[in-house]
Short mmCIF file of C-alpha atoms in Angstrom, two decimals:
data_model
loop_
_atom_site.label_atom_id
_atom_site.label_comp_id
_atom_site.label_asym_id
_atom_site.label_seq_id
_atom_site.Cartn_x
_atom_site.Cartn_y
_atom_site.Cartn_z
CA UNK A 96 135.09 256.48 61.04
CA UNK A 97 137.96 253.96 60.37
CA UNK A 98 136.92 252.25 57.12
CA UNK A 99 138.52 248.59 56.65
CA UNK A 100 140.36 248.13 53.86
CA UNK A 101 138.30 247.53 50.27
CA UNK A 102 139.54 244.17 48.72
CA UNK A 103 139.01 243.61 45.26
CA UNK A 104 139.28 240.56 42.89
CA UNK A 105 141.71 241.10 39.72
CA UNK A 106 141.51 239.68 36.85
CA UNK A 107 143.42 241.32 33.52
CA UNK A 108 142.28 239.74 29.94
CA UNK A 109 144.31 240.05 25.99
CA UNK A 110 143.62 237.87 23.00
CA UNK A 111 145.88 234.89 22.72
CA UNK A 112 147.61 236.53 19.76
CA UNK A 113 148.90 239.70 21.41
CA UNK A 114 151.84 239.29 22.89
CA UNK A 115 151.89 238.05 25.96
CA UNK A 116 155.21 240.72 27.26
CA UNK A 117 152.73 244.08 26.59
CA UNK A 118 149.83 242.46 27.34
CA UNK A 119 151.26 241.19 30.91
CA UNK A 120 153.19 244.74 31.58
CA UNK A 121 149.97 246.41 31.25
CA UNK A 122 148.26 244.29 33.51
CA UNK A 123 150.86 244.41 36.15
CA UNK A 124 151.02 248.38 35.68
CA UNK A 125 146.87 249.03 36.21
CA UNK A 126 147.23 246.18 39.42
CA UNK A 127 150.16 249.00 41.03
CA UNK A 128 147.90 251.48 40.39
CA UNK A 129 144.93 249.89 42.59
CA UNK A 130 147.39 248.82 45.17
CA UNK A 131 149.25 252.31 45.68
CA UNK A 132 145.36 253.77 46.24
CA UNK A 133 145.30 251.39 49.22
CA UNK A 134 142.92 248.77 47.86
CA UNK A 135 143.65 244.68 48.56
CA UNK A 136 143.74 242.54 45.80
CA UNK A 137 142.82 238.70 45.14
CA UNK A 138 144.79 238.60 42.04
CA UNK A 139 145.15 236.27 39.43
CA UNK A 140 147.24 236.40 35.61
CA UNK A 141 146.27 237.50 32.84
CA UNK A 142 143.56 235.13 30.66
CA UNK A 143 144.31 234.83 27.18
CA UNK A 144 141.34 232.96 25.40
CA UNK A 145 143.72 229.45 24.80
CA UNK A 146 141.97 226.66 23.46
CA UNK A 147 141.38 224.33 26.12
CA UNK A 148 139.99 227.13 28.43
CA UNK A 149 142.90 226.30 31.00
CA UNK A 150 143.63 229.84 31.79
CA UNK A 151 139.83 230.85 32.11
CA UNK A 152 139.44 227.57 34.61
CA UNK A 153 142.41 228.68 36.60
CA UNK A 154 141.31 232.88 36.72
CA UNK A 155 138.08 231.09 38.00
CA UNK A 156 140.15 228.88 40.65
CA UNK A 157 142.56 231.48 41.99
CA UNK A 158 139.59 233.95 42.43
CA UNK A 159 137.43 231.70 44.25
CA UNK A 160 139.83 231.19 47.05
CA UNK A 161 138.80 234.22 48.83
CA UNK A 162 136.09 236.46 49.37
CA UNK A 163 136.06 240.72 48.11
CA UNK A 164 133.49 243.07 47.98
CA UNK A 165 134.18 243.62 43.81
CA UNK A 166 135.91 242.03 40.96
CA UNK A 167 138.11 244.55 38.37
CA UNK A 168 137.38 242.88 34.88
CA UNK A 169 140.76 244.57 33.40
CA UNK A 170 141.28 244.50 29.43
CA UNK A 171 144.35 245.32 27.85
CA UNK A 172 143.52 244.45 24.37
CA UNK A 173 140.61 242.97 22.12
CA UNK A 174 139.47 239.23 23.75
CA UNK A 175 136.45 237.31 22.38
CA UNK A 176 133.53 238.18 24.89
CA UNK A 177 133.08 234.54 26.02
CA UNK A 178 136.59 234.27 27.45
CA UNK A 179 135.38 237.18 29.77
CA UNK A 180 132.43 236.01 30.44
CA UNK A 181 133.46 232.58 31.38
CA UNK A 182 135.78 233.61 33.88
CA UNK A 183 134.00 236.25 35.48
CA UNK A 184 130.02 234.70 35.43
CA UNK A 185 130.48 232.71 38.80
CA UNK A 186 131.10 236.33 40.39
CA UNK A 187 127.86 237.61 38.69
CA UNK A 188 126.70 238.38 42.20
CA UNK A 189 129.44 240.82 43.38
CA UNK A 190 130.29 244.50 41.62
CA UNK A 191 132.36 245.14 39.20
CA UNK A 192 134.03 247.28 36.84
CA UNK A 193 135.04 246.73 33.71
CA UNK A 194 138.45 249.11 33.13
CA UNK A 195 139.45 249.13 29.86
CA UNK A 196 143.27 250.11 29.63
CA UNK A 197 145.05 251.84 26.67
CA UNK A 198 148.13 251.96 24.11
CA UNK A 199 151.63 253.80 24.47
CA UNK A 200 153.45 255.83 21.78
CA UNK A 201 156.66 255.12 20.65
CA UNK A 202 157.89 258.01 19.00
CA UNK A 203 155.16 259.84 16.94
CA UNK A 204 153.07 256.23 16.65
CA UNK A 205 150.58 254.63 18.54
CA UNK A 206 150.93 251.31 19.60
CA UNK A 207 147.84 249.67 20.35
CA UNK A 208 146.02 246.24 21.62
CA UNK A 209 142.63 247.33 20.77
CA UNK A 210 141.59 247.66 24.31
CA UNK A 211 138.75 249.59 23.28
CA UNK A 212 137.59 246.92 20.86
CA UNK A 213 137.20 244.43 23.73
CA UNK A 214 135.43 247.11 26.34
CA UNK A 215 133.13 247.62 23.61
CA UNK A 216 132.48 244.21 23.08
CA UNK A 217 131.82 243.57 26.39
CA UNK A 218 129.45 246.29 27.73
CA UNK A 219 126.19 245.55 26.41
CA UNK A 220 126.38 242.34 26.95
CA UNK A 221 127.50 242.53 30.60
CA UNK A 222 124.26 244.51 31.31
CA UNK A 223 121.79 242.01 29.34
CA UNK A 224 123.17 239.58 31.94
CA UNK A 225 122.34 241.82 34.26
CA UNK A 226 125.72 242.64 36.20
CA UNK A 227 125.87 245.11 38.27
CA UNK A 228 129.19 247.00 37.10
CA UNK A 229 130.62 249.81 36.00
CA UNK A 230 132.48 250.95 32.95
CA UNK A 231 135.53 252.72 32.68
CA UNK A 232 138.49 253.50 30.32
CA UNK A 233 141.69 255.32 29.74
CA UNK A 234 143.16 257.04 26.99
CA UNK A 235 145.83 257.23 25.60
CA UNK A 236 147.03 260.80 26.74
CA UNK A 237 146.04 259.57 29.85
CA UNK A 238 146.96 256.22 31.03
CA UNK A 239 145.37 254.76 34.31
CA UNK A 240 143.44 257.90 35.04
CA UNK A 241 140.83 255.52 35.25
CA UNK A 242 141.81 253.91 38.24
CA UNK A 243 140.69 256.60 40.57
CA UNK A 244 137.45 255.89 39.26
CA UNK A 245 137.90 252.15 40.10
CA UNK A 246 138.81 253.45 43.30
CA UNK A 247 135.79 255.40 43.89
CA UNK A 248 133.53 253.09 43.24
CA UNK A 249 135.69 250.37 45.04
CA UNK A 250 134.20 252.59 47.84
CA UNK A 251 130.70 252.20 46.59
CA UNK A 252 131.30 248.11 46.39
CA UNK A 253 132.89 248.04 49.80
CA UNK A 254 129.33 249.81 51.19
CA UNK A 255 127.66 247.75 49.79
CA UNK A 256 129.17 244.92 51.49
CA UNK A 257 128.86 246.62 55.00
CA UNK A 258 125.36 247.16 54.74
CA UNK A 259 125.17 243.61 53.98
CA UNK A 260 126.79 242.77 57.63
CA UNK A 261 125.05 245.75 59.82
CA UNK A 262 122.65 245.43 62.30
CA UNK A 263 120.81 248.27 63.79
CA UNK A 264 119.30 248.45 67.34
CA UNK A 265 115.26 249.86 67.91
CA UNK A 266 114.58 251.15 71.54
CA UNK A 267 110.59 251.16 70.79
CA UNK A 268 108.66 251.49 68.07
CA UNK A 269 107.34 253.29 65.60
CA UNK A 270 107.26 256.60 67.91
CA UNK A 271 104.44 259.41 67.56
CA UNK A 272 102.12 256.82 65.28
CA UNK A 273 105.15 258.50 62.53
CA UNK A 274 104.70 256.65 59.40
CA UNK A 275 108.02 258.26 57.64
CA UNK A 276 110.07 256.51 60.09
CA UNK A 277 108.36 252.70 59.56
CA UNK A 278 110.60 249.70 58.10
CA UNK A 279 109.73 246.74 56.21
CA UNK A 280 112.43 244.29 58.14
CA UNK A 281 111.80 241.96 55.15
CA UNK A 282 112.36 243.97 51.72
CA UNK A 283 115.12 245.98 53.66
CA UNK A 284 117.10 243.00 54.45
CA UNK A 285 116.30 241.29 50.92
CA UNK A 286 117.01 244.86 49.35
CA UNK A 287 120.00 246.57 50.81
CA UNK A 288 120.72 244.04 53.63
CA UNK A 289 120.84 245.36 57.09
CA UNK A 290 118.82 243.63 59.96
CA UNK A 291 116.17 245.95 62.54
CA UNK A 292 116.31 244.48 65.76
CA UNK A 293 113.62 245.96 68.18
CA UNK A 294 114.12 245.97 72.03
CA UNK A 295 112.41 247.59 74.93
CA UNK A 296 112.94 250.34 76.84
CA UNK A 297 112.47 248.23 79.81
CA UNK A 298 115.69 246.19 79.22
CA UNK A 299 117.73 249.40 79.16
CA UNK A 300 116.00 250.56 82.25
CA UNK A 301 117.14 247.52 83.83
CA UNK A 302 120.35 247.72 83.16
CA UNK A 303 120.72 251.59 83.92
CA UNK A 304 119.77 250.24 87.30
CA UNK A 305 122.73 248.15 87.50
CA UNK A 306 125.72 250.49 86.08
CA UNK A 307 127.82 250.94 88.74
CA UNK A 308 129.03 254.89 90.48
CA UNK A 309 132.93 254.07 89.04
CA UNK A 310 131.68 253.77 85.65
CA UNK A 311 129.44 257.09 85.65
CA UNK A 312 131.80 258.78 87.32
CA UNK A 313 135.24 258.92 84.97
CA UNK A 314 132.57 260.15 81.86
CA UNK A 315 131.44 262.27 83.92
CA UNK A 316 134.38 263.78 84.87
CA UNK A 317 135.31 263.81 81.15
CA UNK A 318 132.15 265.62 79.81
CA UNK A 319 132.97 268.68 82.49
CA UNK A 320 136.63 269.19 81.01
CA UNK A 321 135.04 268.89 77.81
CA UNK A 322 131.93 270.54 76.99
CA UNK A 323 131.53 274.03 77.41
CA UNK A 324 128.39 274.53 79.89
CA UNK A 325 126.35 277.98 78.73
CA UNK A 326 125.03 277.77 82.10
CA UNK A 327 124.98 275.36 85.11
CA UNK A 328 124.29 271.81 84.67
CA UNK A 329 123.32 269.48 87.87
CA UNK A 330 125.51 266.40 87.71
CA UNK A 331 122.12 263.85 88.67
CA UNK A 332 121.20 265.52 84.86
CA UNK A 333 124.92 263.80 83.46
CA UNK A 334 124.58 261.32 85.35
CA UNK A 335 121.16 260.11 83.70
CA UNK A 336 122.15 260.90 80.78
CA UNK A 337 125.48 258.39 81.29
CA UNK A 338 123.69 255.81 82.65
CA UNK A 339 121.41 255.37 79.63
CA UNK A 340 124.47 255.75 77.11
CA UNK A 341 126.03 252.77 78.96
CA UNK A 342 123.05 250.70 79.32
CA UNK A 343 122.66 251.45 75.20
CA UNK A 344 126.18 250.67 74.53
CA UNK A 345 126.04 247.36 77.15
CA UNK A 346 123.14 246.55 74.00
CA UNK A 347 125.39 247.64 71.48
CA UNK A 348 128.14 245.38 72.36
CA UNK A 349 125.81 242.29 73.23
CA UNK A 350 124.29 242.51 69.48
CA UNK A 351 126.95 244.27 67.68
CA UNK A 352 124.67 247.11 66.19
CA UNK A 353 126.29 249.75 64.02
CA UNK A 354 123.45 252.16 64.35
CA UNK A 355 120.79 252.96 67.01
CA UNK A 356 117.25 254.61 67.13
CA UNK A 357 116.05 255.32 70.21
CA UNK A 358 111.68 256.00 70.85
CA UNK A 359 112.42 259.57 72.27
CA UNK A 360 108.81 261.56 72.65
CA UNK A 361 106.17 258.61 73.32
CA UNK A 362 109.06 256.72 74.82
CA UNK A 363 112.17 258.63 77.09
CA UNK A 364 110.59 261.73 77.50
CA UNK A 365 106.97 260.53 78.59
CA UNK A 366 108.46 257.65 80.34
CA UNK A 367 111.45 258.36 81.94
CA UNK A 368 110.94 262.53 81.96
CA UNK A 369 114.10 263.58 80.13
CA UNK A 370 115.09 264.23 76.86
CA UNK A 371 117.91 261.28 75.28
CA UNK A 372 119.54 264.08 73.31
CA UNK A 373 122.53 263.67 75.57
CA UNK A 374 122.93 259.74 74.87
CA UNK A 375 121.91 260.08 71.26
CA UNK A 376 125.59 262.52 71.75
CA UNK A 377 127.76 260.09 73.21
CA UNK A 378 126.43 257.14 71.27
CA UNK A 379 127.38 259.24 68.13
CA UNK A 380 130.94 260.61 69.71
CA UNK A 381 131.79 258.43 72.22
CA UNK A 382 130.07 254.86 71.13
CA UNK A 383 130.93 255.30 67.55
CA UNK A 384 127.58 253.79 66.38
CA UNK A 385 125.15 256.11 64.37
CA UNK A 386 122.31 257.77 66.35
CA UNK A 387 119.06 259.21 65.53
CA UNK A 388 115.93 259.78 67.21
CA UNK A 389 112.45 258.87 67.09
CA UNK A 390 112.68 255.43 65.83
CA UNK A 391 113.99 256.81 62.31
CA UNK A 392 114.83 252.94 61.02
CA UNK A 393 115.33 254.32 56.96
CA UNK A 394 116.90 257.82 58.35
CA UNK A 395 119.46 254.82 60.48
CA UNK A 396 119.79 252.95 57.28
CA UNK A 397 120.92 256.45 54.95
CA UNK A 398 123.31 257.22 57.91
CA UNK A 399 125.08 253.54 57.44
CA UNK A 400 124.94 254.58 53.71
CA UNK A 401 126.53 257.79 54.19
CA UNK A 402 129.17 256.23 56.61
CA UNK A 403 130.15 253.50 54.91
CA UNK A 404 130.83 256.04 51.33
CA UNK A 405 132.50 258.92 53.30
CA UNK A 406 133.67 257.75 56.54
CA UNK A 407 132.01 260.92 57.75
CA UNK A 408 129.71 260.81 60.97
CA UNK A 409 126.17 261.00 58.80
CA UNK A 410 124.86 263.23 61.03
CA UNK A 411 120.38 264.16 60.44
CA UNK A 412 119.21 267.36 60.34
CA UNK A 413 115.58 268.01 59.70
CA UNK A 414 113.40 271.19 57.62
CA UNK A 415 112.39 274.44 59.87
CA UNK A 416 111.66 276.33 56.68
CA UNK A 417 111.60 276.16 53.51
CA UNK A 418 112.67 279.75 51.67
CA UNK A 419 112.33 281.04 47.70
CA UNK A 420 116.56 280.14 47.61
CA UNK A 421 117.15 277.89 50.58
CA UNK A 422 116.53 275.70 53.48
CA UNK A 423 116.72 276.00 57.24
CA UNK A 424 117.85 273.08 58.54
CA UNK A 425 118.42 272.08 62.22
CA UNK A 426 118.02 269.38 65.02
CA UNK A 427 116.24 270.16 68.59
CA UNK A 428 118.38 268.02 70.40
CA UNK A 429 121.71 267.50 69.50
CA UNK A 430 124.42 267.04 66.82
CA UNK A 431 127.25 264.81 66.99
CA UNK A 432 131.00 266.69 67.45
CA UNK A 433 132.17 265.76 64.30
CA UNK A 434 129.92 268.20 62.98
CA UNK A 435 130.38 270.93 65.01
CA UNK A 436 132.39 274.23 64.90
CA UNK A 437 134.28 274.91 67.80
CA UNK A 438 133.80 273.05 71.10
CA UNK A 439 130.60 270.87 72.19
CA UNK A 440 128.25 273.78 74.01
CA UNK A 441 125.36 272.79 75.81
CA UNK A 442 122.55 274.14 78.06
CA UNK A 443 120.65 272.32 81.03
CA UNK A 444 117.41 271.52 78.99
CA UNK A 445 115.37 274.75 79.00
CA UNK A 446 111.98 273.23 79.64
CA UNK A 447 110.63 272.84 76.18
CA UNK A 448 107.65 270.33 76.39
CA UNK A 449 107.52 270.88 80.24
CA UNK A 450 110.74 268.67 80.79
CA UNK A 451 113.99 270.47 82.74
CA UNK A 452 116.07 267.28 83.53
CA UNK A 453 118.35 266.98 80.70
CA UNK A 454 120.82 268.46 78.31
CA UNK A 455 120.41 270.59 75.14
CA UNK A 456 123.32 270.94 72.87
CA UNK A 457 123.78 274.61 70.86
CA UNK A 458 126.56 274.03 69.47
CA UNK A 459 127.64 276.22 66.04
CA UNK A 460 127.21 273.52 63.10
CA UNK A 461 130.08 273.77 60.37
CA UNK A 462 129.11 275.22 57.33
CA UNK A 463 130.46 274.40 53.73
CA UNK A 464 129.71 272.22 50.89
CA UNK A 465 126.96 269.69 51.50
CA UNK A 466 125.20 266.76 50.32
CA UNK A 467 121.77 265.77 51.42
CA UNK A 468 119.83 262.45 51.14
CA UNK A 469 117.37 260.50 52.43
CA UNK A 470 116.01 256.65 51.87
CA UNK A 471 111.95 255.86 51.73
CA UNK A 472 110.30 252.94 50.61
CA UNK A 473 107.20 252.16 49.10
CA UNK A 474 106.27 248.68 49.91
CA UNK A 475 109.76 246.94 48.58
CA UNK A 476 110.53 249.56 46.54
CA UNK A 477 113.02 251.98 47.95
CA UNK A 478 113.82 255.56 46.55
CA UNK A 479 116.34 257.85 47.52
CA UNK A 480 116.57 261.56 47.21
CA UNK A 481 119.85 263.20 46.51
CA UNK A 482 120.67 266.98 46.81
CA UNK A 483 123.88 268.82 47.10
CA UNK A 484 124.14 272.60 47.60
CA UNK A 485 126.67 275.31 50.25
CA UNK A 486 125.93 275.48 53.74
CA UNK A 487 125.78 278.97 55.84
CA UNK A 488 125.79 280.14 59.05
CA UNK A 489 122.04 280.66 59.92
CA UNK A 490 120.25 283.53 60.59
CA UNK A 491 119.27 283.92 64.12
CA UNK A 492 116.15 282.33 64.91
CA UNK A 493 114.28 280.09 67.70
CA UNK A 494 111.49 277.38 67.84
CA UNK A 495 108.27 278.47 68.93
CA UNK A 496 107.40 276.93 73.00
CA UNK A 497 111.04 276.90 74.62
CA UNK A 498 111.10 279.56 77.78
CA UNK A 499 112.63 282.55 76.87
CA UNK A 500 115.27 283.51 76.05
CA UNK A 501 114.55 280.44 73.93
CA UNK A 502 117.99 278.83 72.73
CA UNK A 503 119.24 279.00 69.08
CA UNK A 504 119.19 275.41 67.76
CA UNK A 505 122.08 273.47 65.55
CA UNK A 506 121.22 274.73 62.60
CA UNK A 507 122.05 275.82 59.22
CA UNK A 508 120.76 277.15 56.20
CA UNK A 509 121.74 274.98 52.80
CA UNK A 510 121.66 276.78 49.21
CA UNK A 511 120.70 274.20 46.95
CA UNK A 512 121.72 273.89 43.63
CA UNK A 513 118.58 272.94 42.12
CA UNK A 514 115.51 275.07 42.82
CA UNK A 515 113.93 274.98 46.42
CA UNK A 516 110.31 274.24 44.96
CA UNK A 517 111.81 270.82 42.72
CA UNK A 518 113.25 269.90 45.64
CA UNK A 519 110.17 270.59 48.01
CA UNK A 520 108.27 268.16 45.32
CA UNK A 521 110.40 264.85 45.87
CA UNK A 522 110.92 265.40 49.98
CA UNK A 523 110.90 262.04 51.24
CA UNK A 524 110.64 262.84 54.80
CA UNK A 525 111.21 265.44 57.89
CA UNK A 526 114.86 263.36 58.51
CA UNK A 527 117.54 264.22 56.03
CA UNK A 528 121.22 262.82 56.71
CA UNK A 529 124.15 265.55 55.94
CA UNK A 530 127.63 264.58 54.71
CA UNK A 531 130.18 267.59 53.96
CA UNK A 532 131.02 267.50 49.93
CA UNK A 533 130.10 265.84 47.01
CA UNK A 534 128.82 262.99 46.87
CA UNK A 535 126.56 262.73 44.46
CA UNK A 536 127.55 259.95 42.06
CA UNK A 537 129.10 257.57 44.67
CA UNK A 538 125.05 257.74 46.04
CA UNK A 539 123.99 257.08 42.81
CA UNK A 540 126.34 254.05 41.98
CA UNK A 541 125.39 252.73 45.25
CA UNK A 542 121.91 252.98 44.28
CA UNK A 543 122.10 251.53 41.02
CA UNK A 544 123.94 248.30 42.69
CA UNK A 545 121.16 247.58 45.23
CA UNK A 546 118.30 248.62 42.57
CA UNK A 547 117.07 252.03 44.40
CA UNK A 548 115.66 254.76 42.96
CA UNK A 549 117.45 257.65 42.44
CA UNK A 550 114.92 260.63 42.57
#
């Protein structure tokens, strides 16, 4: 994914009696440093706390007069708490950090503005008021270090801004009774923001109906230079499959979803008498939008979550086994191509469930390290469940019921680094969503901002 760009509000603060020169150059210095790490800022001068309150009233102006999705409360040197707090309060609603900045040495002396004094200062306070920030600082062997932790969780604020604009698409509801799967539209929008819209399968019926031969036929065309076929595929299979992934994407344009969840066992496959694991592919590689089956609205939400931190794909995998050291992990239907090692392979579905019509990816998953995770809810309280560990090449194995010789799913097995049985304990779900690295602690900072568990 192609992020946009995080924009930030600026605001740098030193005592009155400092002078103005250092306290200024430091300011401007910790501002580069945000700007050459790519992130916009609405900037405004340093705030000394003047008597009159002039510079506080026009920090407050100057920030106003556009939106970001945090403010960087920047102190280069001791300032009475109020002068901070009076200029940032009216942004109590947005992120922040507060960055604390550092002295120099000249010669074998340090030369400071007590930057420390006014962090310190400042910290408690800020979380009795109950902002949602986070604090960093430099030292002096190091100065602006810190601002690749601004950065970082820059990335954090910015997610949390997306997920207050997305909008996620529902084909169905609620398929196989699954209670996992189930959202609250309320607490989810109050919570963490994004809107569940539900729609029929009968509207995208309709409009498969009406996709006309010159648009199936360049995709098509496309997939067969493309994928690698492990055995014959009938083009009336593609061509189902293409129909559905424009009549989704005709959706996806007319409500301007990010994600979509489509009712797959009690809905495409009973109904309609082939598997979506094909669209649920080209939404995913071709639509851009993020794709998951079975009416997964919280697995939907953690793959906007994922997105919107990593840029990655957020791609689900769900449990097979569980083993004393690991976890087999795999999908039977598909995995987007981001995720995959080597070319796109697929097989003409191999009749698991009694359907034939339809396509079945195999394709060799890339291994590495991982981070798992996965949102729940109880009620309007949401938890999340966070695990990282190293992702290898499976051993070979198949699901029980597909006709022999049964394929060998997308899989992989993940060595976690916390024991198999703690994690077992807190599983919030058959859905997990994968993203390759660490990414721990931006998860947990996004957590903390939109008052999640973290378990």
């Amino acid at each position: 994914m192609v992020l946009r760009k995080i924009k930030a509000g600026f605001v740098g603060f030193g005592e009155v009696n400092s002078p103005r020169e250092l306290i200024e150059r430091k300011v401007e210095a910790a501002r580069k440093a945000l700007e050459a790490r790519d992130i916009e800022l609405v900037y405004t001068p340093p705030v000394c706390d003047d008597p009159q309150g002039e510079n506080e009233a026009r920090a407050r102006r100057e920030l106003a007069s556009a939106d970001f999705d945090l403010l960087v409360v920047c102190v280069a040197g001791w300032i009475p708490s109020h002068s901070v707090i009076s200029v940032i309060d009216p942004f109590a609603h947005k992120p922040m950090v507060l960055w604390g900045l550092t002295g120099h040495m000249e010669g074998d002396r340090l030369v400071t503005t007590a930057d420390q004094a006014g962090t310190s200062a400042l910290r408690d306070p800020m979380e009795a008021l109950g902002y949602r920030f986070k604090y960093v600082y430099d030292t002096p062997n190091a100065p602006l270090a810190a601002a690749d932790k601004v950065k970082r969780f820059a990335e954090v604020a910015r997610a949390v801004a997306l997920l207050r604009q997305s909008r996620i698409g529902m084909m169905g509801y609620r398929d196989m009774n699954l209670y996992g799967t189930l959202v609250d539209g309320v607490s989810l929008r109050r919570v963490i923001g994004p809107e569940v819209e539900v729609f029929d399968t009968l509207e995208i019926v309709q409009k498969m109906e009406q996709v006309p031969v010159a648009a199936v036929t360049p995709l098509l065309e496309s997939l067969r230079r493309e994928w690698t076929f492990e055995r014959p595929v009938d083009d009336s299979a593609l061509e189902k499959g293409i129909r559905m992934y424009l009549a989704v994407m005709e959706k996806v344009a007319e409500r301007g979803y990010q994600a979509i969840s489509l009712v797959d066992v009690f809905g495409v496959k009973k109904l309609l008498h082939f598997p979506p694991a094909m669209v649920l592919m080209l939404l995913a590689d071709r639509g851009g939008v993020a794709s998951i089956p079975e009416n997964d609205g919280l697995g939907a939400v953690t793959q906007l979550m994922v997105r919107y931190l990593t840029g990655q794909v957020g791609a689900y995998l769900e449990f097979y086994e569980f083993f004393p050291d690991r976890l087999l992990m795999g999908v039977p239907d598909y995995v987007p191509s981001e995720i995959v090692e080597g070319p796109v392979r697929v097989l003409p579905w191999p009749g698991f469930g009694g359907l034939k019509d339809g396509i079945l990816n195999v394709s060799k998953v890339k291994t590495g390290r991982v981070t798992l995770c996965r949102l729940a809810s109880r009620g309007d309280r949401y938890r999340m469940h966070i695990a990282t560990g190293e992702a290898v090449t499976p051993r070979k194995w198949e699901e029980a019921g597909w006709e022999q010789p049964a394929p060998q799913l997308p899989s992989l097995e993940v060595i976690l680094d916390t024991p198999v049985e703690e994690f077992a304990q807190r599983v919030l779900g058959q859905h997990y969503i994968i993203a390759y690295g660490d990414h721990r602690q931006q998860l947990i900072d996004l957590c903390h901002l939109l008052g999640i568990e973290v378990v």
